[in-house]
Coordinates of N, CA and C in Angstrom, one line a residue:
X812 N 114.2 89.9 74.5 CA 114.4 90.0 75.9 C 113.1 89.6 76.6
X813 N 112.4 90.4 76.0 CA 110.7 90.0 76.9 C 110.0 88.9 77.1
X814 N 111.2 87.9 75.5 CA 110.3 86.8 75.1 C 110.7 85.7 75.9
X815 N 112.3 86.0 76.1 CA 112.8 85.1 77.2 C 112.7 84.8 78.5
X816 N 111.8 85.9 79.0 CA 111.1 86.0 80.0 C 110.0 85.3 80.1
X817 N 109.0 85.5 79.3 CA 108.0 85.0 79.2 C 108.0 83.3 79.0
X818 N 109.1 82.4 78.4 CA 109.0 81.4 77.5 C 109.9 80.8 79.2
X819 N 110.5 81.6 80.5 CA 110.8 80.9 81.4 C 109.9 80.4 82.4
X820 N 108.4 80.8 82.0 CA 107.5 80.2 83.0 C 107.3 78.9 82.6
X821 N 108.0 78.5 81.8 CA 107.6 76.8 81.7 C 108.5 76.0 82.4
X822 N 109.5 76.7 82.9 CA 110.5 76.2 84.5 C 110.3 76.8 85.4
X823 N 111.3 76.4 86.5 CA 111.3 77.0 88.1 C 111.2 78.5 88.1
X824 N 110.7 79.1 88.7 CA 110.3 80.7 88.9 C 112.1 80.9 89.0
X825 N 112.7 81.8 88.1 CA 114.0 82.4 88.6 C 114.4 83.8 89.3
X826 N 115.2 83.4 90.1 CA 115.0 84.8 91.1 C 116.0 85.1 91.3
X827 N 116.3 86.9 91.4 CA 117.7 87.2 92.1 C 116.7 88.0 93.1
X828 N 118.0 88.1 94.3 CA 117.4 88.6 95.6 C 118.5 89.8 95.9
X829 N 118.1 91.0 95.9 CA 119.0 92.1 96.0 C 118.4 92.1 97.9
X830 N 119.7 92.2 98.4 CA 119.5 92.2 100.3 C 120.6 92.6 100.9
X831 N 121.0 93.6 101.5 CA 122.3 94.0 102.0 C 122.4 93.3 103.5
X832 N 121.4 92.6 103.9 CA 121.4 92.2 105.7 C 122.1 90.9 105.0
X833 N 123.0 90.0 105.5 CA 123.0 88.9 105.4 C 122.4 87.7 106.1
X834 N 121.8 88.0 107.1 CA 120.8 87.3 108.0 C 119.7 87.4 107.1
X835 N 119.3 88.0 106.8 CA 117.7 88.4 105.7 C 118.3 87.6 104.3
X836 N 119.2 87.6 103.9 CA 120.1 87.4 102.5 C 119.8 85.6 102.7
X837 N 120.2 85.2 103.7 CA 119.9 83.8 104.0 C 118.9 83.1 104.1
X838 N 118.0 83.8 104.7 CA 116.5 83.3 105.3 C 115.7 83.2 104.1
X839 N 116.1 84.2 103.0 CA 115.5 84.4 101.6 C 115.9 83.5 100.8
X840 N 116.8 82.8 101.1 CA 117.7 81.7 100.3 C 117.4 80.1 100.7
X841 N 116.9 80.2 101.9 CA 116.5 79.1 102.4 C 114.9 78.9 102.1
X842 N 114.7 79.8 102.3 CA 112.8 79.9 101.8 C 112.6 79.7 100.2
X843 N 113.5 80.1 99.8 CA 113.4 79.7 98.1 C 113.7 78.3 97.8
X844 N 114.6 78.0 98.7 CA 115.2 76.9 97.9 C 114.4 76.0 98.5
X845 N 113.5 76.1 99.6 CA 112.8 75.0 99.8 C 111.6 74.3 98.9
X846 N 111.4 75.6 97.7 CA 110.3 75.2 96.5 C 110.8 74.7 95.6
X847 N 109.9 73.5 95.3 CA 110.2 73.1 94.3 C 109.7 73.6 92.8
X848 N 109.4 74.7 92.5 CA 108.8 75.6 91.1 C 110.2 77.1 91.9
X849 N 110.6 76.7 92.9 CA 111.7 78.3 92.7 C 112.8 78.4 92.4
X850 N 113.8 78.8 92.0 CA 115.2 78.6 91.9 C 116.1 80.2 92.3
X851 N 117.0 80.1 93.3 CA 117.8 81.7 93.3 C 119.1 81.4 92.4
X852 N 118.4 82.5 91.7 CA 119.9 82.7 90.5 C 121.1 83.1 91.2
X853 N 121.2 84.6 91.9 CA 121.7 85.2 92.4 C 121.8 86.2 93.3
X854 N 122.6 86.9 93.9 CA 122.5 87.8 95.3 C 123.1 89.1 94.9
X855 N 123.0 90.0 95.4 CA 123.4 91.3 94.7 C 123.1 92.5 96.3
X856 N 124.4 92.6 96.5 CA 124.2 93.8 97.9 C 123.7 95.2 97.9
X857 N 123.5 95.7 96.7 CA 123.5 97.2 96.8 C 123.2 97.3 95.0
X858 N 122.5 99.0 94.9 CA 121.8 98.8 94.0 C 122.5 98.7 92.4
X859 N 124.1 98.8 92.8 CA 124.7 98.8 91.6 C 125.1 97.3 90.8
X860 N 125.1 96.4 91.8 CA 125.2 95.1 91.9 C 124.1 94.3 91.6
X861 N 122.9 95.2 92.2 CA 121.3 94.3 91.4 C 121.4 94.6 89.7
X862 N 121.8 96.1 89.3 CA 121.4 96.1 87.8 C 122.7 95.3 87.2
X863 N 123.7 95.1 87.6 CA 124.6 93.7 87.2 C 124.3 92.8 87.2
X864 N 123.7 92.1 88.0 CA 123.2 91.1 88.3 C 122.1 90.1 87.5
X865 N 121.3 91.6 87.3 CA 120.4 91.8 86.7 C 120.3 91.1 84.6
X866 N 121.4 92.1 84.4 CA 122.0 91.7 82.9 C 122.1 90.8 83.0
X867 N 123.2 89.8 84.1 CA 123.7 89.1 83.5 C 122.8 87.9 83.4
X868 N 121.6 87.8 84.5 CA 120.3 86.2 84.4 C 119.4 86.7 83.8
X869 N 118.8 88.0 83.7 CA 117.8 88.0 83.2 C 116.5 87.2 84.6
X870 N 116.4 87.6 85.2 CA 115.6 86.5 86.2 C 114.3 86.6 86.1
X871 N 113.4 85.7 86.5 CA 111.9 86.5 86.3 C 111.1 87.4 86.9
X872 N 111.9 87.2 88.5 CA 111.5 87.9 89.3 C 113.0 88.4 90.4
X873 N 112.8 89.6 90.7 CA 113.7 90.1 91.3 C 112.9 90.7 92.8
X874 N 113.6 90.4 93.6 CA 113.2 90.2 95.1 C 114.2 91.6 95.9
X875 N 113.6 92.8 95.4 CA 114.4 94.4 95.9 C 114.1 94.8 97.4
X876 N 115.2 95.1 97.9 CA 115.4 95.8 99.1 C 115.3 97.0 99.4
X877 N 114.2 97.6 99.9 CA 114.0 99.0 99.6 C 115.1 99.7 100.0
X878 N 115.9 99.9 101.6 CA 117.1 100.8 101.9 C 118.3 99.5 101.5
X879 N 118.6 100.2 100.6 CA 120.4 99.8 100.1 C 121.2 100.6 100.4
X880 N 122.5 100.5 100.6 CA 123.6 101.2 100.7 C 123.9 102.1 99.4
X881 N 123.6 103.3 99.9 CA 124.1 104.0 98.6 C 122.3 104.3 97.8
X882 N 122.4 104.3 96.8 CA 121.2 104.5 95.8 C 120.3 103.2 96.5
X883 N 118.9 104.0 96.6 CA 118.0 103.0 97.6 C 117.6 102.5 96.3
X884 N 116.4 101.1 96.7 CA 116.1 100.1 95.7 C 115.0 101.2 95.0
X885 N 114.0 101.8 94.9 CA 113.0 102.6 94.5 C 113.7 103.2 93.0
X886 N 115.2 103.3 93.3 CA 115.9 103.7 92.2 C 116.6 102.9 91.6
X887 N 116.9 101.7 92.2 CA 117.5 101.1 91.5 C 116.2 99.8 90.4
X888 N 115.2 100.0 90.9 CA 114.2 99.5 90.5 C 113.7 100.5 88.8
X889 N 114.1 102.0 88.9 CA 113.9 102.6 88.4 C 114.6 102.7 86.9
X890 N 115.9 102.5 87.6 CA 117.1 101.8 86.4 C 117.2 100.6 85.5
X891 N 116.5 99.7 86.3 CA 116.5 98.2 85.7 C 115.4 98.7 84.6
X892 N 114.4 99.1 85.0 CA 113.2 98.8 84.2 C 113.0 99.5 83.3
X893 N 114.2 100.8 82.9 CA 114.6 101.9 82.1 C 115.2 101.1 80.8
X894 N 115.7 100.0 81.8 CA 116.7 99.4 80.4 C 115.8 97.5 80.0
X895 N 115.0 97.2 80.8 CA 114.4 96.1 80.6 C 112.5 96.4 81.3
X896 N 112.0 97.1 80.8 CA 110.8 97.3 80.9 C 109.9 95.9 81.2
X897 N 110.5 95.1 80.7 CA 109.5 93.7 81.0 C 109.9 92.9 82.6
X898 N 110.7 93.6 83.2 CA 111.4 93.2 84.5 C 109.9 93.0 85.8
X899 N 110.1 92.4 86.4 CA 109.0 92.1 87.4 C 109.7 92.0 88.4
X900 N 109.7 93.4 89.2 CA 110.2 93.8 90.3 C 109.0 93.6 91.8
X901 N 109.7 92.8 92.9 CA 109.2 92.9 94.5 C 109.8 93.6 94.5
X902 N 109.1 95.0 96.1 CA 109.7 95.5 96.3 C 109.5 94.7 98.0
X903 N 110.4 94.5 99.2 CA 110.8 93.9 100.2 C 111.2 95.0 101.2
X904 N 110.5 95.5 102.4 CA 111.0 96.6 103.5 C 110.1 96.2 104.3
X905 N 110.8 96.7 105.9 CA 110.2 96.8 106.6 C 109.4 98.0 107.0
X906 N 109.4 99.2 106.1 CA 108.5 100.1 106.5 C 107.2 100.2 105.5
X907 N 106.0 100.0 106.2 CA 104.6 99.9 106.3 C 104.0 101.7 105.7
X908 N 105.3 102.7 105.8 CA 105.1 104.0 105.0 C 104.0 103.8 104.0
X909 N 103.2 105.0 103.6 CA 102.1 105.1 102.4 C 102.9 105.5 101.6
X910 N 104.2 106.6 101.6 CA 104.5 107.2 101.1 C 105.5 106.7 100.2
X911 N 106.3 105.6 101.0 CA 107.0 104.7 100.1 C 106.2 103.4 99.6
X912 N 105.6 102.9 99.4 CA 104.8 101.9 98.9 C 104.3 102.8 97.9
X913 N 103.9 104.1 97.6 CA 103.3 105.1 96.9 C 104.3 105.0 95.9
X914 N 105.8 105.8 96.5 CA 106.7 105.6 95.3 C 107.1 104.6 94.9
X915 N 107.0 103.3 95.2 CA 107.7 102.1 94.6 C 106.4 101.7 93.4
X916 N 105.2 101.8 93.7 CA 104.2 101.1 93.1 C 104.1 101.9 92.3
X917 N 104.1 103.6 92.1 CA 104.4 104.1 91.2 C 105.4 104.1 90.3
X918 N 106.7 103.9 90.7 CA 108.0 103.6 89.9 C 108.1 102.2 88.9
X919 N 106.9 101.7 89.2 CA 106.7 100.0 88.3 C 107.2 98.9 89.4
X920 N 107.3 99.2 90.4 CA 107.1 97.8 91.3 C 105.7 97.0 91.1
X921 N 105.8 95.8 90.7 CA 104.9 94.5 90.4 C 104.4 93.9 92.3
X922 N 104.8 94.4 93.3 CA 104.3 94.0 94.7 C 104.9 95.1 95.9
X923 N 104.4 95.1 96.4 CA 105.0 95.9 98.0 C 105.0 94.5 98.6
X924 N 106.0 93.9 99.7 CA 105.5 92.9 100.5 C 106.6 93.6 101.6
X925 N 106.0 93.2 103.0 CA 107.0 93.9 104.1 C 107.7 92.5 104.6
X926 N 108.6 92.6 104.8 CA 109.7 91.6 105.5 C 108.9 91.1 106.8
X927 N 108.4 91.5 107.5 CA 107.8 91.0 108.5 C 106.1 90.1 108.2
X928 N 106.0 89.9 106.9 CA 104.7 89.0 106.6 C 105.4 87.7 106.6
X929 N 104.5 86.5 107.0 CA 104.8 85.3 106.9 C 105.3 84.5 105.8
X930 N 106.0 83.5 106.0 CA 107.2 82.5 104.5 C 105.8 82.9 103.2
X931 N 104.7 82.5 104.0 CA 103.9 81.8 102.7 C 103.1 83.1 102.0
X932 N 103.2 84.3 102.4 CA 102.7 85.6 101.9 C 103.6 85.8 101.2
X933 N 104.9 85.6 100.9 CA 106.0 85.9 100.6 C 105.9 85.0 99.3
X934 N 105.7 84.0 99.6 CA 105.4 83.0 98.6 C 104.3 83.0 97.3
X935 N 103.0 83.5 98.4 CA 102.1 83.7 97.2 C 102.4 85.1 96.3
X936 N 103.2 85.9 97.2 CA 103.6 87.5 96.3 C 104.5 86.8 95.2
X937 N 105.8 86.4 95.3 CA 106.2 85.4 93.9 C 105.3 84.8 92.8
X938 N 104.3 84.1 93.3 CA 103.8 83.6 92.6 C 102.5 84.0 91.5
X939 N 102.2 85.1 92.4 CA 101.1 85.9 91.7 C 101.9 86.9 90.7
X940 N 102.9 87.2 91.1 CA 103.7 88.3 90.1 C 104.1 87.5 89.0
X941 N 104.3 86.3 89.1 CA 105.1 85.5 88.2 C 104.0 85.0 87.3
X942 N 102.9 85.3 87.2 CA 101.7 85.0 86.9 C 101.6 86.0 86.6
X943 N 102.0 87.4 86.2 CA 101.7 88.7 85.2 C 100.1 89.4 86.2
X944 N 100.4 88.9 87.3 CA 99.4 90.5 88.5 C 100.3 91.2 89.1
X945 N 99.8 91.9 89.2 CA 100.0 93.3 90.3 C 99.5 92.6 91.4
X946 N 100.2 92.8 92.7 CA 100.4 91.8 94.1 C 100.3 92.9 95.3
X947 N 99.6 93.1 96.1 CA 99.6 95.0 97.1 C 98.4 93.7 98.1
X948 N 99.4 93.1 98.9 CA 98.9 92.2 100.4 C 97.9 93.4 101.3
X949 N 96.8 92.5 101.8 CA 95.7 93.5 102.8 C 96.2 94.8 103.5
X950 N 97.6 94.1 104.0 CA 98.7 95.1 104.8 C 98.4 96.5 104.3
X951 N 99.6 96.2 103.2 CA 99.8 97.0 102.5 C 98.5 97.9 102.0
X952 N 97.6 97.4 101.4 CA 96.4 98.1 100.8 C 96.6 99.0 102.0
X953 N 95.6 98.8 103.2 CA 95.4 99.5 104.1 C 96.1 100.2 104.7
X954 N 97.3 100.3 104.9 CA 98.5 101.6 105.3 C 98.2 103.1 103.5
X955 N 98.0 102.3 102.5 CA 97.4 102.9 101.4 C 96.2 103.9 101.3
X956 N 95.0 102.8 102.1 CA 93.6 103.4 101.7 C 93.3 104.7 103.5
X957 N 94.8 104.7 104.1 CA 94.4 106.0 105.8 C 94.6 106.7 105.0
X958 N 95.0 106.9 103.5 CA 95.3 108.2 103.1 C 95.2 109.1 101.7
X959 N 94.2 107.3 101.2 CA 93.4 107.7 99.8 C 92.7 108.8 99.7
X960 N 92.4 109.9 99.2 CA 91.9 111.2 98.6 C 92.9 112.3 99.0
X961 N 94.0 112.0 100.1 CA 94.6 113.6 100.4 C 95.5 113.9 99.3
X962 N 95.9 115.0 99.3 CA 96.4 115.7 98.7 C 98.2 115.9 98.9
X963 N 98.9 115.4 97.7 CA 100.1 114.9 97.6 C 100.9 116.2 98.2
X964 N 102.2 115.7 98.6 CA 102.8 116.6 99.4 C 103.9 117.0 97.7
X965 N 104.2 118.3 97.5 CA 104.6 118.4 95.9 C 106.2 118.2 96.6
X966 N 107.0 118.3 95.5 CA 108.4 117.8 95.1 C 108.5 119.0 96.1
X967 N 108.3 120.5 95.7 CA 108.8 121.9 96.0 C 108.6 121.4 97.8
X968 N 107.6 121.4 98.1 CA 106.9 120.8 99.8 C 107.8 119.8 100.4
X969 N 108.8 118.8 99.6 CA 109.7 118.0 100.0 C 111.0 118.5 100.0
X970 N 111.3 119.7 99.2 CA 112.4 120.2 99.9 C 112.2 121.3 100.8
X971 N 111.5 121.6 101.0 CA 111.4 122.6 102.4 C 111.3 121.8 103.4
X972 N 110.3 120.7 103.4 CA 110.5 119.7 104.3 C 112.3 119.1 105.0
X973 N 112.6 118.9 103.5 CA 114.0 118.6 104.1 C 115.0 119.3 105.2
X974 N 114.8 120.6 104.2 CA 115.8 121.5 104.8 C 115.2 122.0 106.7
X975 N 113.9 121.8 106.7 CA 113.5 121.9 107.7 C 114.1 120.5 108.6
X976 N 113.7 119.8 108.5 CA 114.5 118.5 109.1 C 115.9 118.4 109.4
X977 N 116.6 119.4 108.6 CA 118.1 120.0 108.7 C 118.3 120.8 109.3
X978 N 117.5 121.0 110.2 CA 117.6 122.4 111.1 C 117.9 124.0 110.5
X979 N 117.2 123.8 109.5 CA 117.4 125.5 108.9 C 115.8 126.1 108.8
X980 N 116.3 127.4 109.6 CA 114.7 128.0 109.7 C 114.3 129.1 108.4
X981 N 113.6 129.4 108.6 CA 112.6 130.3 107.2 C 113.8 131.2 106.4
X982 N 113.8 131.9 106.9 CA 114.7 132.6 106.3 C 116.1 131.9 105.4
X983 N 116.9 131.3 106.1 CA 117.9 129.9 105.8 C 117.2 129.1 104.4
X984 N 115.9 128.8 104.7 CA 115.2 127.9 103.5 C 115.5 128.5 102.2
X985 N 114.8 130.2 102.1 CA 114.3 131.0 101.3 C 115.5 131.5 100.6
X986 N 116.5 131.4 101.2 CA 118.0 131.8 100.8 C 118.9 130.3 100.0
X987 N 118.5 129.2 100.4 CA 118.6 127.8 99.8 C 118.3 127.4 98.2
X988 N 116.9 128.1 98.5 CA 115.9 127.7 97.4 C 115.4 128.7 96.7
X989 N 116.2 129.5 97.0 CA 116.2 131.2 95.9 C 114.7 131.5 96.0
X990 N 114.0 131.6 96.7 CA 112.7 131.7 96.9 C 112.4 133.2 98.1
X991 N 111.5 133.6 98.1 CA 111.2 134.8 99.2 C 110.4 133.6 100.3
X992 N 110.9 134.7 101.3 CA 110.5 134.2 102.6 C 109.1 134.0 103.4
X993 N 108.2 135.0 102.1 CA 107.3 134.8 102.3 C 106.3 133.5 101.7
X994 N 106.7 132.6 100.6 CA 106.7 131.8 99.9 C 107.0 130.1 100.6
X995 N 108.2 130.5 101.7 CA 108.6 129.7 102.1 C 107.4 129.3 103.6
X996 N 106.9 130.8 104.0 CA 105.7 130.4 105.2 C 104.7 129.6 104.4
X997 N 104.1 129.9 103.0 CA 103.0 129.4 102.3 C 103.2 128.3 102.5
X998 N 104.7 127.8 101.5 CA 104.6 125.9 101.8 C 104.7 125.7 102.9
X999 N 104.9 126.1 104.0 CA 104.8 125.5 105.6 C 103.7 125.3 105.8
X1000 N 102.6 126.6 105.7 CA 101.3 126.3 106.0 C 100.3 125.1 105.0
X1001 N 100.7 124.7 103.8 CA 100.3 124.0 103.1 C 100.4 122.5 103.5
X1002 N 102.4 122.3 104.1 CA 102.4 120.9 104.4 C 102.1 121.0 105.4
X1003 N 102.0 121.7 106.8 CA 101.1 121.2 107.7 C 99.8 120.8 108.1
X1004 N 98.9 121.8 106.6 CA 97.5 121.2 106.2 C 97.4 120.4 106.1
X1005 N 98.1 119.8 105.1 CA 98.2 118.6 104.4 C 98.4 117.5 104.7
X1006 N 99.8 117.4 106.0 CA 99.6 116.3 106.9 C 98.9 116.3 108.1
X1007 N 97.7 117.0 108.3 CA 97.5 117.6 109.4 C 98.7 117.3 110.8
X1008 N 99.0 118.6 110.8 CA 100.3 118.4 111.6 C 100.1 119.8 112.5
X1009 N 100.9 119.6 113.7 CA 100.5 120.9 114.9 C 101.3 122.4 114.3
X1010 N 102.4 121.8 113.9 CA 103.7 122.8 113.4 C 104.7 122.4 112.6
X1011 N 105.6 123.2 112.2 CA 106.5 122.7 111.2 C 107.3 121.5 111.4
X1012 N 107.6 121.5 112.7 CA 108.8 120.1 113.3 C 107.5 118.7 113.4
X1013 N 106.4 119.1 113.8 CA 105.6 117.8 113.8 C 105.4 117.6 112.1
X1014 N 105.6 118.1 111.3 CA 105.4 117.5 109.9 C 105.8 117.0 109.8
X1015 N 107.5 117.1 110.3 CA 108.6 116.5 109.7 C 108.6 115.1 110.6
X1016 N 107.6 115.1 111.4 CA 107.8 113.6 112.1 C 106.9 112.8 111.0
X1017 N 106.1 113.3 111.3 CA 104.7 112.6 110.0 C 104.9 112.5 109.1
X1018 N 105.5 113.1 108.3 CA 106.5 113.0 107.0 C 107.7 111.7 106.8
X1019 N 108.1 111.5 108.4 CA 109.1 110.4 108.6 C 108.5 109.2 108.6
X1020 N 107.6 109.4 109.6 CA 106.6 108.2 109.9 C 105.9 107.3 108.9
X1021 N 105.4 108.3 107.9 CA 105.1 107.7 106.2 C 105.8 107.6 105.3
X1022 N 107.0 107.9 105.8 CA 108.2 107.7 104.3 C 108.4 108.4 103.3
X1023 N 107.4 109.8 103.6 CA 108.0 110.4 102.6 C 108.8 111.2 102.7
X1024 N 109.6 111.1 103.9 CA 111.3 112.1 103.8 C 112.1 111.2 104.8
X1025 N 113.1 110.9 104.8 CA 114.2 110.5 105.5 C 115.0 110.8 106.4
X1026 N 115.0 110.3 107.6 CA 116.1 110.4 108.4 C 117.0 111.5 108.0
X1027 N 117.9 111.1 106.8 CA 119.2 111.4 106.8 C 119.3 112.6 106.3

């Protein structure tokens, strides 16, 4: 599997493009095809459809959509590379988050690139991945390096966060999370350190703002 990977750099770079926008799905299809060293194998809407897709070209480079319908790409990135470890995953968003560029690059994403950088950044991120680097554009570094040395917000701190964002207060949490109530002020005081934040509801902005909790 790995070898047939490797033995495709002596043709067109092959690509599948996982994209649920179809306006974005196009613009990515037209920018490829305009190279002559690229070729799009295939298109895949959602993350169940990328690891199909996936199997069935084998491609060199896969071009991921961070928010998909359903299982976001961060996971579905997490899947592929479970079952094909030699996979060289983009990951593609428009959010500039530390916290998600954190998790993709730690889950084995091969580049962060945001949808809003120019054709030919997009271009050299293919190219350099396809060439066996690790690819993290100036952008990116720097949304990275506002927040090199702090101190990670833990899994336990991401669900109090949540349920805070859900509108359930202390008590509500500590009853959730089989936890005492007094336990539940600690992690509040901790993620508000942490993100230097005024109070519990401005965490959860800061928290949104960087990507590491969601909307929903």
């Amino acid at each position: 599997m790995q070898a047939r990977m490797a033995n495709s750099q002596t043709g067109p770079i092959r690509i599948l493009s996982v994209e649920d926008h179809p306006v974005v799905r196009e613009g990515l299809a037209t920018i490829i095809g305009s190279q002559p060293d690229m070729v799009l194998l295939a298109h895949a809407g959602n993350a169940e459809q990328a690891i199909t897709e996936f199997r069935r070209h084998r491609p060199d480079i896969t071009l991921m959509d961070l928010r998909l319908p359903g299982t976001n790409g961060t996971d579905a990135l997490v899947a592929i590379l479970g079952e094909f470890p030699g996979a060289r995953i983009i990951m593609l968003s428009m959010s500039d988050g530390d916290g998600e560029i954190q998790r993709a690059l730690r889950s084995g994403a091969a580049a962060y690139l945001l949808k809003t950088m120019p054709k030919d950044a997009l271009l050299a991120g293919i190219r350099s991945v396809h060439a066996g680097r690790k690819h993290v554009p100036a952008e990116v570094a720097a949304r990275l390096a506002e927040h090199l040395g702090e101190e990670d917000i833990s899994a336990r701190e991401l669900d109090v966060l949540r349920l805070i964002r859900d509108g359930h207060r202390n008590k509500q949490i500590a009853d959730r999370l089989g936890i005492a109530e007094t336990t539940v002020n600690f992690h509040i005081k901790n993620i508000v350190g942490k993100l230097s934040a005024n109070d519990r509801a401005h965490a959860v902005v800061i928290a949104v703002r960087r990507g590491l909790l969601n909307l929903e």
